[in-house]
PDB file of C-alpha atoms and ligand atoms in Angstrom:
ATOM      1  CA  UNK A 166       0.000   0.000   0.000  1.00  0.00           C
ATOM      2  CA  UNK A 167       1.211   3.533  -0.697  1.00  0.00           C
ATOM      3  CA  UNK A 168       1.267   6.253   1.942  1.00  0.00           C
ATOM      4  CA  UNK A 169      -2.148   7.713   2.748  1.00  0.00           C
ATOM      5  CA  UNK A 170      -3.324  11.108   3.948  1.00  0.00           C
ATOM      6  CA  UNK A 171      -6.836  10.760   5.317  1.00  0.00           C
ATOM      7  CA  UNK A 172      -9.314  13.576   6.056  1.00  0.00           C
ATOM      8  CA  UNK A 173     -12.903  13.900   7.191  1.00  0.00           C
ATOM      9  CA  UNK A 174     -13.428  17.001   5.071  1.00  0.00           C
ATOM     10  CA  UNK A 175     -11.188  18.746   2.569  1.00  0.00           C
ATOM     11  CA  UNK A 176     -11.841  21.160  -0.291  1.00  0.00           C
ATOM     12  CA  UNK A 177     -10.590  18.804  -3.009  1.00  0.00           C
ATOM     13  CA  UNK A 178      -8.359  15.746  -2.751  1.00  0.00           C
ATOM     14  CA  UNK A 179      -6.730  16.771  -6.052  1.00  0.00           C
ATOM     15  CA  UNK A 180      -5.902  20.200  -4.640  1.00  0.00           C
ATOM     16  CA  UNK A 181      -4.657  18.725  -1.356  1.00  0.00           C
ATOM     17  CA  UNK A 182      -2.415  16.265  -3.211  1.00  0.00           C
ATOM     18  CA  UNK A 183      -0.658  19.136  -5.021  1.00  0.00           C
ATOM     19  CA  UNK A 184      -0.351  21.088  -1.756  1.00  0.00           C
ATOM     20  CA  UNK A 185       1.189  18.087   0.022  1.00  0.00           C
ATOM     21  CA  UNK A 186       3.672  17.607  -2.811  1.00  0.00           C
ATOM     22  CA  UNK A 187       4.564  21.311  -2.617  1.00  0.00           C
ATOM     23  CA  UNK A 188       4.944  21.349   1.165  1.00  0.00           C
ATOM     24  CA  UNK A 189       6.482  17.965   1.876  1.00  0.00           C
ATOM     25  CA  UNK A 190       8.362  17.458  -1.364  1.00  0.00           C
ATOM     26  CA  UNK A 191       7.511  15.622  -4.553  1.00  0.00           C
ATOM     27  CA  UNK A 192       9.719  12.716  -3.399  1.00  0.00           C
ATOM     28  CA  UNK A 193       6.744  11.617  -1.344  1.00  0.00           C
ATOM     29  CA  UNK A 194       5.227  10.174  -4.539  1.00  0.00           C
ATOM     30  CA  UNK A 195       3.368   7.927  -4.921  1.00  0.00           C
ATOM     31  CA  UNK A 196       0.830   8.780  -2.240  1.00  0.00           C
ATOM     32  CA  UNK A 197      -2.921   8.810  -1.799  1.00  0.00           C
ATOM     33  CA  UNK A 198      -5.295  11.421  -0.400  1.00  0.00           C
ATOM     34  CA  UNK A 199      -8.646  10.183   0.889  1.00  0.00           C
ATOM     35  CA  UNK A 200     -11.583  12.077   2.341  1.00  0.00           C
ATOM     36  CA  UNK A 201     -15.169  11.449   3.418  1.00  0.00           C
ATOM     37  CA  UNK A 202     -16.433  14.729   2.036  1.00  0.00           C
ATOM     38  CA  UNK A 203     -15.217  17.523  -0.255  1.00  0.00           C
ATOM     39  CA  UNK A 204     -16.344  21.126  -0.023  1.00  0.00           C
ATOM     40  CA  UNK A 205     -15.084  22.043  -3.500  1.00  0.00           C
ATOM     41  CA  UNK A 206     -14.861  18.751  -5.413  1.00  0.00           C
ATOM     42  CA  UNK A 207     -13.610  19.390  -8.936  1.00  0.00           C
ATOM     43  CA  UNK A 208     -15.048  17.760 -12.050  1.00  0.00           C
ATOM     44  CA  UNK A 209     -13.962  17.799 -15.678  1.00  0.00           C
ATOM     45  CA  UNK A 210     -14.354  20.941 -17.774  1.00  0.00           C
ATOM     46  CA  UNK A 211     -14.421  23.182 -14.699  1.00  0.00           C
ATOM     47  CA  UNK A 212     -17.577  21.546 -13.351  1.00  0.00           C
ATOM     48  CA  UNK A 213     -18.271  20.897  -9.684  1.00  0.00           C
ATOM     49  CA  UNK A 214     -18.260  17.329  -8.350  1.00  0.00           C
ATOM     50  CA  UNK A 215     -20.963  16.655  -5.757  1.00  0.00           C
ATOM     51  CA  UNK A 216     -19.074  15.261  -2.787  1.00  0.00           C
ATOM     52  CA  UNK A 217     -21.394  14.717   0.147  1.00  0.00           C
ATOM     53  CA  UNK A 218     -20.985  11.826   2.592  1.00  0.00           C
ATOM     54  CA  UNK A 219     -21.587   8.334   1.236  1.00  0.00           C
ATOM     55  CA  UNK A 220     -19.267   8.530  -1.742  1.00  0.00           C
ATOM     56  CA  UNK A 221     -15.636   7.479  -2.181  1.00  0.00           C
ATOM     57  CA  UNK A 222     -13.315  10.410  -2.980  1.00  0.00           C
ATOM     58  CA  UNK A 223      -9.577  10.010  -3.403  1.00  0.00           C
ATOM     59  CA  UNK A 224      -6.562  11.124  -5.436  1.00  0.00           C
ATOM     60  CA  UNK A 225      -3.259   9.480  -6.231  1.00  0.00           C
ATOM     61  CA  UNK A 226      -0.165  11.658  -6.717  1.00  0.00           C
ATOM     62  CA  UNK A 227       2.520  10.301  -9.068  1.00  0.00           C
ATOM     63  CA  UNK A 228       5.787  11.392 -10.651  1.00  0.00           C
ATOM     64  CA  UNK A 229       5.676   9.355 -13.868  1.00  0.00           C
ATOM     65  CA  UNK A 230       8.861   8.497 -15.707  1.00  0.00           C
ATOM     66  CA  UNK A 231       7.102   8.815 -19.079  1.00  0.00           C
ATOM     67  CA  UNK A 232       7.196  12.143 -20.907  1.00  0.00           C
ATOM     68  CA  UNK A 233       4.457  14.650 -20.076  1.00  0.00           C
ATOM     69  CA  UNK A 234       2.627  14.211 -23.401  1.00  0.00           C
ATOM     70  CA  UNK A 235       1.830  10.624 -22.332  1.00  0.00           C
ATOM     71  CA  UNK A 236       0.381  11.482 -18.928  1.00  0.00           C
ATOM     72  CA  UNK A 237      -3.215  11.900 -20.146  1.00  0.00           C
ATOM     73  CA  UNK A 238      -3.303   8.166 -20.862  1.00  0.00           C
ATOM     74  CA  UNK A 239      -3.194   7.550 -17.116  1.00  0.00           C
ATOM     75  CA  UNK A 240      -6.853   8.504 -16.953  1.00  0.00           C
ATOM     76  CA  UNK A 241      -7.739   5.489 -19.084  1.00  0.00           C
ATOM     77  CA  UNK A 242      -5.443   3.262 -17.018  1.00  0.00           C
ATOM     78  CA  UNK A 243      -7.339   4.356 -13.908  1.00  0.00           C
ATOM     79  CA  UNK A 244     -10.746   3.823 -15.560  1.00  0.00           C
ATOM     80  CA  UNK A 245      -9.866   0.205 -16.323  1.00  0.00           C
ATOM     81  CA  UNK A 246      -8.448  -0.302 -12.818  1.00  0.00           C
ATOM     82  CA  UNK A 247     -11.657   0.976 -11.186  1.00  0.00           C
ATOM     83  CA  UNK A 248     -13.812  -1.206 -13.450  1.00  0.00           C
ATOM     84  CA  UNK A 249     -11.739  -4.300 -12.651  1.00  0.00           C
ATOM     85  CA  UNK A 250     -11.822  -3.483  -8.940  1.00  0.00           C
ATOM     86  CA  UNK A 251     -15.608  -3.216  -9.061  1.00  0.00           C
ATOM     87  CA  UNK A 252     -15.853  -6.536 -10.857  1.00  0.00           C
ATOM     88  CA  UNK A 253     -13.654  -8.138  -8.211  1.00  0.00           C
ATOM     89  CA  UNK A 254     -15.661  -6.560  -5.404  1.00  0.00           C
ATOM     90  CA  UNK A 255     -18.953  -7.759  -6.851  1.00  0.00           C
ATOM     91  CA  UNK A 256     -17.634 -11.250  -7.606  1.00  0.00           C
ATOM     92  CA  UNK A 257     -16.717 -11.611  -3.940  1.00  0.00           C
ATOM     93  CA  UNK A 258     -20.109 -10.219  -2.899  1.00  0.00           C
ATOM     94  CA  UNK A 259     -21.730 -12.732  -5.189  1.00  0.00           C
ATOM     95  CA  UNK A 260     -20.110 -15.618  -3.360  1.00  0.00           C
ATOM     96  CA  UNK A 261     -21.433 -14.278  -0.065  1.00  0.00           C
ATOM     97  CA  UNK A 262     -24.768 -13.680  -1.707  1.00  0.00           C
ATOM     98  CA  UNK A 263     -25.064 -17.276  -2.915  1.00  0.00           C
ATOM     99  CA  UNK A 264     -24.718 -18.433   0.671  1.00  0.00           C
ATOM    100  CA  UNK A 265     -27.408 -16.014   1.812  1.00  0.00           C
ATOM    101  CA  UNK A 266     -31.113 -16.534   1.309  1.00  0.00           C
ATOM    102  CA  UNK A 267     -32.296 -13.082   0.372  1.00  0.00           C
ATOM    103  CA  UNK A 268     -31.900 -13.602  -3.394  1.00  0.00           C
ATOM    104  CA  UNK A 269     -29.563 -10.699  -4.122  1.00  0.00           C
ATOM    105  CA  UNK A 270     -28.410 -12.370  -7.374  1.00  0.00           C
ATOM    106  CA  UNK A 271     -30.767 -10.293  -9.470  1.00  0.00           C
ATOM    107  CA  UNK A 272     -29.176  -7.070  -8.286  1.00  0.00           C
ATOM    108  CA  UNK A 273     -25.775  -8.491  -9.152  1.00  0.00           C
ATOM    109  CA  UNK A 274     -26.807  -9.066 -12.749  1.00  0.00           C
ATOM    110  CA  UNK A 275     -26.675  -5.324 -13.117  1.00  0.00           C
ATOM    111  CA  UNK A 276     -22.892  -5.689 -13.188  1.00  0.00           C
ATOM    112  CA  UNK A 277     -23.222  -6.900 -16.782  1.00  0.00           C
ATOM    113  CA  UNK A 278     -24.105  -3.309 -17.651  1.00  0.00           C
ATOM    114  CA  UNK A 279     -20.870  -1.878 -16.195  1.00  0.00           C
ATOM    115  CA  UNK A 280     -18.833  -0.100 -18.832  1.00  0.00           C
ATOM    116  CA  UNK A 281     -16.607   2.840 -19.701  1.00  0.00           C
ATOM    117  CA  UNK A 282     -17.960   5.799 -21.606  1.00  0.00           C
ATOM    118  CA  UNK A 283     -14.929   7.119 -23.449  1.00  0.00           C
ATOM    119  CA  UNK A 284     -12.608   8.349 -22.186  1.00  0.00           C
ATOM    120  CA  UNK A 285     -13.057   7.668 -18.497  1.00  0.00           C
ATOM    121  CA  UNK A 286     -16.578   7.769 -17.070  1.00  0.00           C
ATOM    122  CA  UNK A 287     -17.758   4.514 -15.566  1.00  0.00           C
ATOM    123  CA  UNK A 288     -21.381   3.820 -16.272  1.00  0.00           C
ATOM    124  CA  UNK A 289     -23.803   1.350 -14.761  1.00  0.00           C
ATOM    125  CA  UNK A 290     -27.251   0.805 -16.212  1.00  0.00           C
ATOM    126  CA  UNK A 291     -26.721   3.820 -18.493  1.00  0.00           C
ATOM    127  CA  UNK A 292     -25.863   6.216 -15.669  1.00  0.00           C
ATOM    128  CA  UNK A 293     -22.564   7.545 -14.371  1.00  0.00           C
ATOM    129  CA  UNK A 294     -21.144   5.993 -11.201  1.00  0.00           C
ATOM    130  CA  UNK A 295     -17.466   7.074 -11.391  1.00  0.00           C
ATOM    131  CA  UNK A 296     -15.739  10.255 -12.542  1.00  0.00           C
ATOM    132  CA  UNK A 297     -11.991  10.689 -12.970  1.00  0.00           C
ATOM    133  CA  UNK A 298     -10.099  13.970 -13.160  1.00  0.00           C
ATOM    134  CA  UNK A 299      -6.397  13.930 -14.025  1.00  0.00           C
ATOM    135  CA  UNK A 300      -4.427  17.127 -13.459  1.00  0.00           C
ATOM    136  CA  UNK A 301      -0.777  17.901 -14.190  1.00  0.00           C
ATOM    137  CA  UNK A 302       1.658  20.444 -12.769  1.00  0.00           C
ATOM    138  CA  UNK A 303       5.135  21.117 -14.009  1.00  0.00           C
ATOM    139  CA  UNK A 304       7.956  22.203 -11.699  1.00  0.00           C
ATOM    140  CA  UNK A 305      11.717  22.607 -11.828  1.00  0.00           C
ATOM    141  CA  UNK A 306      12.252  18.836 -11.618  1.00  0.00           C
ATOM    142  CA  UNK A 307       9.713  17.709 -14.171  1.00  0.00           C
ATOM    143  CA  UNK A 308       6.038  17.170 -13.543  1.00  0.00           C
ATOM    144  CA  UNK A 309       3.576  15.634 -11.101  1.00  0.00           C
ATOM    145  CA  UNK A 310       0.193  14.081 -11.863  1.00  0.00           C
ATOM    146  CA  UNK A 311      -2.857  13.797  -9.693  1.00  0.00           C
ATOM    147  CA  UNK A 312      -5.495  11.273 -10.662  1.00  0.00           C
ATOM    148  CA  UNK A 313      -8.655  12.062  -8.734  1.00  0.00           C
ATOM    149  CA  UNK A 314     -11.456   9.533  -8.529  1.00  0.00           C
ATOM    150  CA  UNK A 315     -15.019   9.967  -7.309  1.00  0.00           C
ATOM    151  CA  UNK A 316     -17.066   6.774  -6.922  1.00  0.00           C
ATOM    152  CA  UNK A 317     -20.785   6.998  -6.220  1.00  0.00           C
ATOM    153  CA  UNK A 318     -20.884   4.197  -3.701  1.00  0.00           C
ATOM    154  CA  UNK A 319     -23.762   4.653  -1.276  1.00  0.00           C
ATOM    155  CA  UNK A 320     -25.595   7.885  -2.134  1.00  0.00           C
ATOM    156  CA  UNK A 321     -29.368   7.615  -1.838  1.00  0.00           C
ATOM    157  CA  UNK A 322     -30.251  10.757  -3.777  1.00  0.00           C
ATOM    158  CA  UNK A 323     -28.710  13.093  -6.326  1.00  0.00           C
ATOM    159  CA  UNK A 324     -29.432  16.734  -7.122  1.00  0.00           C
ATOM    160  CA  UNK A 325     -32.315  17.310  -9.524  1.00  0.00           C
ATOM    161  CA  UNK A 326     -30.074  18.091 -12.509  1.00  0.00           C
ATOM    162  CA  UNK A 327     -28.206  14.785 -12.149  1.00  0.00           C
ATOM    163  CA  UNK A 328     -31.255  12.539 -11.717  1.00  0.00           C
ATOM    164  CA  UNK A 329     -31.148  11.087 -15.254  1.00  0.00           C
ATOM    165  CA  UNK A 330     -27.378  11.022 -15.516  1.00  0.00           C
ATOM    166  CA  UNK A 331     -25.932   9.727 -12.251  1.00  0.00           C
ATOM    167  CA  UNK A 332     -26.590   6.885  -9.876  1.00  0.00           C
ATOM    168  CA  UNK A 333     -24.851   5.027  -7.057  1.00  0.00           C
ATOM    169  CA  UNK A 334     -23.774   1.415  -6.795  1.00  0.00           C
ATOM    170  CA  UNK A 335     -26.046   0.953  -3.823  1.00  0.00           C
ATOM    171  CA  UNK A 336     -29.052   2.383  -5.643  1.00  0.00           C
ATOM    172  CA  UNK A 337     -28.557   0.050  -8.586  1.00  0.00           C
ATOM    173  CA  UNK A 338     -27.554  -3.070  -6.728  1.00  0.00           C
ATOM    174  CA  UNK A 339     -29.378  -2.694  -3.466  1.00  0.00           C
ATOM    175  CA  UNK A 340     -26.313  -3.593  -1.416  1.00  0.00           C
ATOM    176  CA  UNK A 341     -24.114  -1.211   0.586  1.00  0.00           C
ATOM    177  CA  UNK A 342     -20.560  -0.803  -0.698  1.00  0.00           C
ATOM    178  CA  UNK A 343     -17.575  -0.884   1.641  1.00  0.00           C
ATOM    179  CA  UNK A 344     -15.511   1.971   0.221  1.00  0.00           C
ATOM    180  CA  UNK A 345     -12.388   0.925   2.102  1.00  0.00           C
ATOM    181  CA  UNK A 346     -12.389  -2.547   0.529  1.00  0.00           C
ATOM    182  CA  UNK A 347     -13.115  -1.207  -2.934  1.00  0.00           C
ATOM    183  CA  UNK A 348     -10.302   1.330  -2.570  1.00  0.00           C
ATOM    184  CA  UNK A 349      -7.852  -1.434  -1.614  1.00  0.00           C
ATOM    185  CA  UNK A 350      -8.683  -3.289  -4.840  1.00  0.00           C
ATOM    186  CA  UNK A 351      -8.463  -0.125  -6.953  1.00  0.00           C
ATOM    187  CA  UNK A 352      -5.088   0.788  -5.493  1.00  0.00           C
ATOM    188  CA  UNK A 353      -3.672  -2.690  -5.989  1.00  0.00           C
ATOM    189  CA  UNK A 354      -4.892  -3.068  -9.579  1.00  0.00           C
ATOM    190  CA  UNK A 355      -3.998   0.493 -10.592  1.00  0.00           C
ATOM    191  CA  UNK A 356      -0.424   0.280  -9.271  1.00  0.00           C
ATOM    192  CA  UNK A 357       0.118  -2.974 -11.163  1.00  0.00           C
ATOM    193  CA  UNK A 358      -1.135  -1.445 -14.404  1.00  0.00           C
ATOM    194  CA  UNK A 359       0.791   1.752 -13.802  1.00  0.00           C
ATOM    195  CA  UNK A 360       4.034  -0.230 -13.578  1.00  0.00           C
ATOM    196  CA  UNK A 361       3.321  -1.772 -16.986  1.00  0.00           C
ATOM    197  CA  UNK A 362       2.312   1.599 -18.422  1.00  0.00           C
ATOM    198  CA  UNK A 363       5.559   3.213 -17.263  1.00  0.00           C
ATOM    199  CA  UNK A 364       7.541   0.430 -18.950  1.00  0.00           C
ATOM    200  CA  UNK A 365       5.619   0.515 -22.221  1.00  0.00           C
ATOM    201  CA  UNK A 366       4.638   4.167 -22.516  1.00  0.00           C
ATOM    202  CA  UNK A 367       1.430   3.375 -24.396  1.00  0.00           C
ATOM    203  CA  UNK A 368      -1.904   1.591 -23.930  1.00  0.00           C
ATOM    204  CA  UNK A 369      -1.376  -1.425 -26.171  1.00  0.00           C
ATOM    205  CA  UNK A 370      -1.313  -3.727 -23.109  1.00  0.00           C
ATOM    206  CA  UNK A 371      -4.721  -2.428 -22.009  1.00  0.00           C
ATOM    207  CA  UNK A 372      -6.485  -1.897 -25.322  1.00  0.00           C
ATOM    208  CA  UNK A 373      -8.363  -5.196 -25.445  1.00  0.00           C
ATOM    209  CA  UNK A 374      -9.675  -4.926 -21.884  1.00  0.00           C
ATOM    210  CA  UNK A 375     -10.578  -1.271 -22.412  1.00  0.00           C
ATOM    211  CA  UNK A 376     -12.495  -2.052 -25.597  1.00  0.00           C
ATOM    212  CA  UNK A 377     -14.406  -4.887 -23.910  1.00  0.00           C
ATOM    213  CA  UNK A 378     -15.584  -2.337 -21.368  1.00  0.00           C
ATOM    214  CA  UNK A 379     -16.187   0.479 -23.867  1.00  0.00           C
ATOM    215  CA  UNK A 380     -19.949   1.018 -24.000  1.00  0.00           C
ATOM    216  CA  UNK A 381     -19.653   3.231 -27.083  1.00  0.00           C
ATOM    217  CA  UNK A 382     -18.042   0.440 -29.114  1.00  0.00           C
ATOM    218  CA  UNK A 383     -19.810  -0.143 -32.437  1.00  0.00           C
ATOM    219  CA  UNK A 384     -22.412   2.467 -31.492  1.00  0.00           C
ATOM    220  CA  UNK A 385     -23.188   5.739 -33.199  1.00  0.00           C
ATOM    221  CA  UNK A 386     -21.654   8.644 -31.297  1.00  0.00           C
ATOM    222  CA  UNK A 387     -21.927  12.399 -31.643  1.00  0.00           C
ATOM    223  CA  UNK A 388     -18.536  14.051 -31.409  1.00  0.00           C
ATOM    224  CA  UNK A 389     -18.917  17.515 -29.890  1.00  0.00           C
ATOM    225  CA  UNK A 390     -15.832  19.045 -31.464  1.00  0.00           C
ATOM    226  CA  UNK A 391     -15.569  22.829 -30.999  1.00  0.00           C
ATOM    227  CA  UNK A 392     -14.600  22.958 -34.691  1.00  0.00           C
ATOM    228  CA  UNK A 393     -17.886  21.309 -35.662  1.00  0.00           C
ATOM    229  CA  UNK A 394     -20.060  18.467 -34.414  1.00  0.00           C
ATOM    230  CA  UNK A 395     -20.171  15.205 -36.376  1.00  0.00           C
ATOM    231  CA  UNK A 396     -21.420  11.644 -36.061  1.00  0.00           C
ATOM    232  CA  UNK A 397     -19.852   8.274 -36.641  1.00  0.00           C
ATOM    233  CA  UNK A 398     -19.474   4.764 -35.288  1.00  0.00           C
ATOM    234  CA  UNK A 399     -16.998   4.301 -32.420  1.00  0.00           C
ATOM    235  CA  UNK A 400     -14.631   1.487 -33.328  1.00  0.00           C
ATOM    236  CA  UNK A 401     -12.333   1.405 -30.307  1.00  0.00           C
ATOM    237  CA  UNK A 402      -9.205   3.231 -29.195  1.00  0.00           C
ATOM    238  CA  UNK A 403      -5.710   3.530 -30.631  1.00  0.00           C
ATOM    239  CA  UNK A 404      -2.474   2.936 -28.719  1.00  0.00           C
ATOM    240  CA  UNK A 405      -2.590   6.360 -27.061  1.00  0.00           C
ATOM    241  CA  UNK A 406      -6.258   6.239 -26.084  1.00  0.00           C
ATOM    242  CA  UNK A 407      -7.790   8.349 -28.845  1.00  0.00           C
ATOM    243  CA  UNK A 408     -11.296   7.261 -29.838  1.00  0.00           C
ATOM    244  CA  UNK A 409     -11.496   5.906 -33.379  1.00  0.00           C
ATOM    245  CA  UNK A 410     -14.688   7.128 -35.019  1.00  0.00           C
ATOM    246  CA  UNK A 411     -15.666   5.926 -38.476  1.00  0.00           C
ATOM    247  CA  UNK A 412     -17.685   8.539 -40.299  1.00  0.00           C
ATOM    248  CA  UNK A 413     -20.241   7.919 -43.069  1.00  0.00           C
ATOM    249  CA  UNK A 414     -17.607   8.290 -45.786  1.00  0.00           C
ATOM    250  CA  UNK A 415     -15.621   5.480 -44.052  1.00  0.00           C
ATOM    251  CA  UNK A 416     -12.906   7.804 -42.895  1.00  0.00           C
ATOM    252  CA  UNK A 417     -11.582   7.109 -39.406  1.00  0.00           C
ATOM    253  CA  UNK A 418     -11.234  10.168 -37.194  1.00  0.00           C
ATOM    254  CA  UNK A 419      -8.998  10.064 -34.132  1.00  0.00           C
ATOM    255  CA  UNK A 420     -10.688  11.900 -31.299  1.00  0.00           C
ATOM    256  CA  UNK A 421      -8.441  13.328 -28.597  1.00  0.00           C
ATOM    257  CA  UNK A 422     -10.117  13.755 -25.216  1.00  0.00           C
ATOM    258  CA  UNK A 423      -8.754  17.221 -24.385  1.00  0.00           C
ATOM    259  CA  UNK A 424     -11.360  19.547 -25.888  1.00  0.00           C
ATOM    260  CA  UNK A 425     -13.908  17.143 -27.258  1.00  0.00           C
ATOM    261  CA  UNK A 426     -16.885  15.364 -25.683  1.00  0.00           C
ATOM    262  CA  UNK A 427     -18.652  12.326 -27.025  1.00  0.00           C
ATOM    263  CA  UNK A 428     -22.342  11.566 -26.538  1.00  0.00           C
ATOM    264  CA  UNK A 429     -24.762   8.873 -27.613  1.00  0.00           C
ATOM    265  CA  UNK A 430     -27.110   9.657 -30.466  1.00  0.00           C
ATOM    266  CA  UNK A 431     -29.909  10.734 -28.123  1.00  0.00           C
ATOM    267  CA  UNK A 432     -28.289  11.350 -24.757  1.00  0.00           C
ATOM    268  CA  UNK A 433     -25.303  10.796 -22.516  1.00  0.00           C
ATOM    269  CA  UNK A 434     -24.726   7.168 -23.513  1.00  0.00           C
ATOM    270  CA  UNK A 435     -27.176   5.873 -26.163  1.00  0.00           C
TER     271      UNK A 435
HETATM  272  C1  LIG Q 143     -15.715  14.199 -13.732  1.00  0.00           C
HETATM  273  O1  LIG Q 143     -16.140  15.342 -13.944  1.00  0.00           O
HETATM  274  O2  LIG Q 143     -16.257  13.213 -14.224  1.00  0.00           O
HETATM  275  C2  LIG Q 143     -14.508  14.014 -12.857  1.00  0.00           C
HETATM  276  C3  LIG Q 143     -14.865  13.995 -11.414  1.00  0.00           C
HETATM  277  C4  LIG Q 143     -13.690  13.708 -10.491  1.00  0.00           C
HETATM  278  C5  LIG Q 143     -14.082  13.811  -9.051  1.00  0.00           C
HETATM  279  C6  LIG Q 143     -12.986  13.383  -8.122  1.00  0.00           C
HETATM  280  S1  LIG Q 143     -13.541  13.216  -6.453  1.00  0.00           S
HETATM  281  C7  LIG Q 143     -11.910  13.070  -5.902  1.00  0.00           C
HETATM  282  C8  LIG Q 143     -11.047  14.010  -6.715  1.00  0.00           C
HETATM  283  N1  LIG Q 143     -10.982  15.328  -6.115  1.00  0.00           N
HETATM  284  C9  LIG Q 143     -11.599  16.248  -6.858  1.00  0.00           C
HETATM  285  O3  LIG Q 143     -11.706  17.453  -6.559  1.00  0.00           O
HETATM  286  N2  LIG Q 143     -12.078  15.691  -7.976  1.00  0.00           N
HETATM  287  C10 LIG Q 143     -11.760  14.274  -8.057  1.00  0.00           C
END
């Protein structure tokens, strides 16, 4: 296990991770910041991340040996790690469930719907359950990365505007999630994959697993490119994590996550 800094409340675990690296020295890497609640949880594209009690909120600070242009791929590495950790968690629950009499198997079937919406949202039953925000900072010795993860574990309700888009594992599966156990699995799986990523410097080793989880695969997507929106069929990812979208004229566009969002034909996913 890597070193942990644990809080009851903090503004943002991403922000705290950078502060700790500044104050205690970047040599502390890798380390993890965990909190029960955030007062200013950060989401992608400058959005806010709802961070009341009952969710799992943490960040991992790293000093990768790969060049800075490769760091964005870490978001996809984390997405796969969280998905695998959830599968492991549920598989273990399932064993316990089989020994119980309350017939929780049906709620476990929902796991079949777990997937990644490119590039890094985890979705269950068509709704978001995990968000990942990767931030970079350069300094005189290179750069540091913070990968922040918010998992909707046990929330009962969501704000009005998120009703159709977000859900929690507990809401979908009817069983409470032990965040501490799930975090242990995520940490273990992520650090293993991170070691491989640092050696290889690309996502070839992860591509097949990622594409199995990719809910957009072979579906029509709308690419919300600031230079002009277009549609196509998502075919998978390339070795650096760009989404491959085949347009009507059979040309394959490579979509880079930075500025562009991808939606289903009618909504967030489908
Ligand atoms: C998204 O918009 O999908 C990304 C959300 C990331 C939220 C997590 S919660 C822990 C970490 N700290 C933050 O301030 N944000 C990330």
